[in-house]
mmCIF file of C-alpha atoms in Angstrom:
data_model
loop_
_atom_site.group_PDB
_atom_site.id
_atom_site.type_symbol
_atom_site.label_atom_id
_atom_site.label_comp_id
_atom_site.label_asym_id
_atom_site.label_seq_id
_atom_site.Cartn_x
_atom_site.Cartn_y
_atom_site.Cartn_z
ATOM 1 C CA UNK A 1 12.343 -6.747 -3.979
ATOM 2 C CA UNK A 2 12.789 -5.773 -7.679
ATOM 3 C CA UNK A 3 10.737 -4.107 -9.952
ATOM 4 C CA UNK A 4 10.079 -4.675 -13.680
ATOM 5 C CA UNK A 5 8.349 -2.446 -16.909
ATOM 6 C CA UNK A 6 5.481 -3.954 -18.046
ATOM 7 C CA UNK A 7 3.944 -3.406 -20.900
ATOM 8 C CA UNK A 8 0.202 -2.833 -22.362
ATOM 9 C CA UNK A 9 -0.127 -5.224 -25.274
ATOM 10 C CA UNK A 10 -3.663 -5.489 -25.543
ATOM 11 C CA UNK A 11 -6.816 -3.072 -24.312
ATOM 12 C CA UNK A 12 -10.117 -4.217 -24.866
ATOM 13 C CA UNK A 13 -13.893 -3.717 -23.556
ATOM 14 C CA UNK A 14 -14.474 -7.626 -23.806
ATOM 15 C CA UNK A 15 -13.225 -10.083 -20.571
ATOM 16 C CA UNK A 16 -12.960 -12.941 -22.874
ATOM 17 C CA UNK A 17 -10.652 -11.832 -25.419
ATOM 18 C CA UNK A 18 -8.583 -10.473 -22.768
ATOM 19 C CA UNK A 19 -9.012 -14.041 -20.976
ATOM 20 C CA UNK A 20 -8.129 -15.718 -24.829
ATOM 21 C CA UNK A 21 -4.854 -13.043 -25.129
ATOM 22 C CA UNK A 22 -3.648 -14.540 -21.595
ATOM 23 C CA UNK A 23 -4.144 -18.061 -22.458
ATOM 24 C CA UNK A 24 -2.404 -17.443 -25.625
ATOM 25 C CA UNK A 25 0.618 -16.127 -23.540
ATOM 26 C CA UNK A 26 0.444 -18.359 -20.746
ATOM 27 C CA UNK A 27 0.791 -21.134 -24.178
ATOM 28 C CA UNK A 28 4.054 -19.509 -24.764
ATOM 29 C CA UNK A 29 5.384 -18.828 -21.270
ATOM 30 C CA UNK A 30 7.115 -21.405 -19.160
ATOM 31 C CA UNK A 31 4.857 -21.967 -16.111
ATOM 32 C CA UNK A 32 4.923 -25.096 -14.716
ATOM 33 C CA UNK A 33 6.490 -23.795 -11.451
ATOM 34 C CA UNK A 34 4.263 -20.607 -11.769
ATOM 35 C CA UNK A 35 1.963 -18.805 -9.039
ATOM 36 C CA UNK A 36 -1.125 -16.234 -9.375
ATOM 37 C CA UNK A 37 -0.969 -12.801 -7.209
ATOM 38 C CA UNK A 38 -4.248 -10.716 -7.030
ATOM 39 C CA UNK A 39 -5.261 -7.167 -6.051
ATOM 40 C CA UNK A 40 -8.436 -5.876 -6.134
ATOM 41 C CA UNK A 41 -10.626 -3.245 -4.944
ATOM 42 C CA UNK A 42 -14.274 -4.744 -3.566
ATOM 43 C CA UNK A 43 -17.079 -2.346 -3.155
ATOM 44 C CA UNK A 44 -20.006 -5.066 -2.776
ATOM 45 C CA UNK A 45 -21.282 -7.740 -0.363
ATOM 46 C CA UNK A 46 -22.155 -9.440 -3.520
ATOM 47 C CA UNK A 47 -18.428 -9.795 -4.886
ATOM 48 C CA UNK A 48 -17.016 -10.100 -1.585
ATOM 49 C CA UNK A 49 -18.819 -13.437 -1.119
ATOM 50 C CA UNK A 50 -17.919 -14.767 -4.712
ATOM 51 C CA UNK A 51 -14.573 -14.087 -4.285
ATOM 52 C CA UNK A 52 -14.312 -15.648 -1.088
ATOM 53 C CA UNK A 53 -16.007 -18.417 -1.996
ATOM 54 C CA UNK A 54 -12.591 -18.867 -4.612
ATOM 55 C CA UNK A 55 -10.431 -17.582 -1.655
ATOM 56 C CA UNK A 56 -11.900 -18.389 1.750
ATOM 57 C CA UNK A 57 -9.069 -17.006 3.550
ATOM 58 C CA UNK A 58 -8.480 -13.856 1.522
ATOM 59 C CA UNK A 59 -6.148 -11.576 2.761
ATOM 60 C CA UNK A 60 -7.482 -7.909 2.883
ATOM 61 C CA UNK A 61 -7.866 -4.661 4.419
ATOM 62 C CA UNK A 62 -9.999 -1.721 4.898
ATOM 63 C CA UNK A 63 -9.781 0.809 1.955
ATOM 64 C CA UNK A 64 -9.524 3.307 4.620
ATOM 65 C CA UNK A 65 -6.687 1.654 6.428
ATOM 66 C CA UNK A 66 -5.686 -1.572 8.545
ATOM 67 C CA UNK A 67 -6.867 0.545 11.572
ATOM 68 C CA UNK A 68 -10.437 0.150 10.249
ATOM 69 C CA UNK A 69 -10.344 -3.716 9.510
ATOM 70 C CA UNK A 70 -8.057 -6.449 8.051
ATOM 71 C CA UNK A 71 -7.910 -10.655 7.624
ATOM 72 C CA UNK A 72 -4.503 -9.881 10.434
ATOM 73 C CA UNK A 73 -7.423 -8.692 12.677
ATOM 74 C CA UNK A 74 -9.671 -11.260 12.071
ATOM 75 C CA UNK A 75 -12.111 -9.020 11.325
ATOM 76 C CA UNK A 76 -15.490 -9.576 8.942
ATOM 77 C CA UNK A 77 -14.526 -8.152 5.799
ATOM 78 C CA UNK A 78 -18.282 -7.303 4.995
ATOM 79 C CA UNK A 79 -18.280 -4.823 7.946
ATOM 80 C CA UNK A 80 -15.225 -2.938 6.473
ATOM 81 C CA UNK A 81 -16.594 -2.346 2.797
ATOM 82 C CA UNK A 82 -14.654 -0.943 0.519
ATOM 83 C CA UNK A 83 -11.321 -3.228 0.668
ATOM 84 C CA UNK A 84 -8.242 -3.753 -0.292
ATOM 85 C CA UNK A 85 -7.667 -7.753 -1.770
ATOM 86 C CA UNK A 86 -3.352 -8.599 -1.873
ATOM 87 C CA UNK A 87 -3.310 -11.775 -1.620
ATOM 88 C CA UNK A 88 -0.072 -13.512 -3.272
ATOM 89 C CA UNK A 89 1.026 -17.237 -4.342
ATOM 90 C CA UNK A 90 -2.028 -19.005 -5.034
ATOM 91 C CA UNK A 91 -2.296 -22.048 -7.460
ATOM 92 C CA UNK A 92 -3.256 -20.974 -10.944
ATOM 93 C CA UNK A 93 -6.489 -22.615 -11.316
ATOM 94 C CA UNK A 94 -7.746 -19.954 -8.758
ATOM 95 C CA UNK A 95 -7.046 -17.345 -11.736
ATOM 96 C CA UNK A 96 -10.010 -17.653 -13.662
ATOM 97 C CA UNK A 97 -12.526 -18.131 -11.092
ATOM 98 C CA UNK A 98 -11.587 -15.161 -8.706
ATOM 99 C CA UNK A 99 -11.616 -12.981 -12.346
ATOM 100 C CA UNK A 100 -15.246 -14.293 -12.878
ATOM 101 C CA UNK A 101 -16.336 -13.339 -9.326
ATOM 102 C CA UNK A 102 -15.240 -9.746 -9.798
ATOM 103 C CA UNK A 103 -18.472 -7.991 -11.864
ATOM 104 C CA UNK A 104 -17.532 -4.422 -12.237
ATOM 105 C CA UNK A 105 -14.889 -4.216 -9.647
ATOM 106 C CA UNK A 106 -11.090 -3.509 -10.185
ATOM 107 C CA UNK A 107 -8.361 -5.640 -10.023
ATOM 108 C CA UNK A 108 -5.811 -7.345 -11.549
ATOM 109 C CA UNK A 109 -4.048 -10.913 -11.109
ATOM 110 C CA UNK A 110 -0.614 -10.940 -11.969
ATOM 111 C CA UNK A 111 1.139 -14.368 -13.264
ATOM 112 C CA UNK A 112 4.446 -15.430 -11.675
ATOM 113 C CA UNK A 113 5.898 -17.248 -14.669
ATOM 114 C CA UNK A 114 8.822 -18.743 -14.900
ATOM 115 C CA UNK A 115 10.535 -17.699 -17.797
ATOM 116 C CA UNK A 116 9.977 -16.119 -21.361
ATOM 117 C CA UNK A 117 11.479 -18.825 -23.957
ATOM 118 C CA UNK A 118 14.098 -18.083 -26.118
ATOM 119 C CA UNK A 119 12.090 -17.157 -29.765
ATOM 120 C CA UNK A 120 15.195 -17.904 -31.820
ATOM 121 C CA UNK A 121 13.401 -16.413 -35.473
ATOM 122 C CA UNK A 122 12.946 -13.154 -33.401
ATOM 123 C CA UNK A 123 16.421 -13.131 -32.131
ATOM 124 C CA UNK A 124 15.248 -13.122 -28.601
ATOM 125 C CA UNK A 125 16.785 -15.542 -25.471
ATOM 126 C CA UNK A 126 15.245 -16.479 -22.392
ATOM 127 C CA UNK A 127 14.310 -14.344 -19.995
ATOM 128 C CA UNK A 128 14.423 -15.359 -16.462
ATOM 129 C CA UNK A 129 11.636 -15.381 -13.908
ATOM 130 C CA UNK A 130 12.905 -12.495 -12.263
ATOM 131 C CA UNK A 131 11.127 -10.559 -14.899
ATOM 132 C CA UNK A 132 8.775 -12.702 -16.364
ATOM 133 C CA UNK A 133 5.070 -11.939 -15.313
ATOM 134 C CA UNK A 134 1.970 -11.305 -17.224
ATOM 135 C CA UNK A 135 -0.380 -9.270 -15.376
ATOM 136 C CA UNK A 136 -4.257 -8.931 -16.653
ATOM 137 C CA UNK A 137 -6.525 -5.370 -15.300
ATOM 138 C CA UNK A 138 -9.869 -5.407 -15.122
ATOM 139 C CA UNK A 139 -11.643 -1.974 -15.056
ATOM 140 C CA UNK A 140 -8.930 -0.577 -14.815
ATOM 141 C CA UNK A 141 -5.859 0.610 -17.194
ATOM 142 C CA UNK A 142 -3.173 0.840 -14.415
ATOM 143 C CA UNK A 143 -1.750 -2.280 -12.293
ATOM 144 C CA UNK A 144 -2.926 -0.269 -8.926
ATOM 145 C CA UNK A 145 -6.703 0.068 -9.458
ATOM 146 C CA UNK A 146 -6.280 4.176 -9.637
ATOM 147 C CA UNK A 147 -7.213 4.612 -13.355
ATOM 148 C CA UNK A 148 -10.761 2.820 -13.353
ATOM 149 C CA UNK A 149 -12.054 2.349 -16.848
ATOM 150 C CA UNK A 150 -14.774 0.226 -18.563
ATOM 151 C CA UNK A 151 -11.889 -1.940 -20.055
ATOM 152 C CA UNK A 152 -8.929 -4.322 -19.413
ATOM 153 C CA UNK A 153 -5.465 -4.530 -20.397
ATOM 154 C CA UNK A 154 -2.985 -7.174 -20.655
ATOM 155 C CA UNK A 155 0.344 -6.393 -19.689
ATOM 156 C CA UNK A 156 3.555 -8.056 -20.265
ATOM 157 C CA UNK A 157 7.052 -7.750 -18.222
ATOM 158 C CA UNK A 158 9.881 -8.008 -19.008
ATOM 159 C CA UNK A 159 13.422 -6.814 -18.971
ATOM 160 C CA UNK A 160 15.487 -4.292 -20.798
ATOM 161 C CA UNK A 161 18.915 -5.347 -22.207
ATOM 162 C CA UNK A 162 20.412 -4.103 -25.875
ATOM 163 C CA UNK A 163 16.338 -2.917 -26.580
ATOM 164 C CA UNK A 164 15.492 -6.770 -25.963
ATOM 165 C CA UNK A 165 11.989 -5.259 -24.181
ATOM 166 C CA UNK A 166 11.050 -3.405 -27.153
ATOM 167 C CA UNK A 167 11.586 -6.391 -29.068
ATOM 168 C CA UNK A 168 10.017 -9.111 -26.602
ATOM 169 C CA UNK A 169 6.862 -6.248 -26.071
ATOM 170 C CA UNK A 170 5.975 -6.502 -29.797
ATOM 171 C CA UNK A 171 6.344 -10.204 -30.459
ATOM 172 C CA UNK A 172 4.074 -10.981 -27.505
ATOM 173 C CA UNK A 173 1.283 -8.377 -28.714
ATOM 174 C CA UNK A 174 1.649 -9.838 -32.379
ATOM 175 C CA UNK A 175 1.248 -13.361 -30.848
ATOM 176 C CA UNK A 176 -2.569 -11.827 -29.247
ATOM 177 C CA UNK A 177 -3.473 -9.154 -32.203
ATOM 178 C CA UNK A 178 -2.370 -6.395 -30.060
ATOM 179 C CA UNK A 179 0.201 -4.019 -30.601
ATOM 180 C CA UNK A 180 2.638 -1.945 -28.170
ATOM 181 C CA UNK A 181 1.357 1.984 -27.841
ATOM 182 C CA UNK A 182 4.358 2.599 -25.743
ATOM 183 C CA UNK A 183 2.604 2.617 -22.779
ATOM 184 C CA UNK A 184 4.708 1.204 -19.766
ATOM 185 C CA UNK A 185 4.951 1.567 -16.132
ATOM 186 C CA UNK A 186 6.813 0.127 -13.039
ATOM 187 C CA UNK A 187 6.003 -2.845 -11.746
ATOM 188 C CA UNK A 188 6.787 -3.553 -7.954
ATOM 189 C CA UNK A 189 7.275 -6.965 -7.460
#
């Protein structure tokens, strides 16, 4: 396990310009071997049956522990309300879909890319899967669901080498009309 910085680029109140910002960088990143993680926190029967209708065999847990329900226990996720959603490698046409299901819950769904190009003009190489991701928030600022807000952020990852992340951060917020605050925080990945 390794862990990377990322990186808001981009807070906003509106979905689809945070869903227009990740297409943009999903244009640029090299993904054709790529995955989609998600976490969420569900409060509502209503969501929980949206998103499971994306991901029928969701992987969960009780908010107030494993003890008090999971998917290991085969046990009805309705009955264990709130939950915790970490559920990893999925294709990435399930993105979009389990982000519409949400409503006001939080989340965020994390792309496994695998690499940032080179951008040559910018003096900037290739980064490596190991730290390429892009993770999107909804309703919340944080990648853990414990800052709830009414907006999302985009974050990228990547690494730091010779102030390369610095670098890499503001290209990819120029590329969506954002721009880097400075606001970073470890990624566990």
């Amino acid at each position: 396990m390794s862990n990377s910085a990322a990186a808001a680029v981009l807070t906003t109140e509106d979905l689809a310009e945070a869903i227009r910002a990740v297409r943009t960088l999903l244009d640029i990143a090299d993904f054709s071997q790529g995955e989609v993680d998600f976490e969420a926190v569900i409060r509502s029967s209503d969501v929980l049956a949206q998103v499971r209708h994306v991901l029928p065999d969701l992987e969960w847990w009780a908010s107030a522990g494993k003890e008090h329900g999971s998917s290991e226990a085969d046990d009805d996720p309705a009955d264990c309300l709130p939950i915790r959603v970490f559920d990893w490698s999925r294709p990435l046409d399930r993105a979009e879909p389990f982000i519409a299901a949400l409503g006001p819950d939080l989340a965020a769904v994390r792309w496994d890319l695998d690499a940032w190009p080179a951008v040559p003009e910018a003096g900037l190489e290739a980064i490596s899967q190991k730290y390429a991701y892009l993770t999107l928030t909804m309703n919340s600022r944080d990648l853990y669901q414990e800052e709830p807000s009414q907006d999302h952020t985009v974050h990228v990852h990547v690494r730091d080498r010779n102030g390369e992340q610095t670098a890499r951060v503001h290209w990819l917020a120029d590329q969506v009309g954002g721009r880097f605050t400075g606001r970073m925080q470890l990624a566990r990945l």
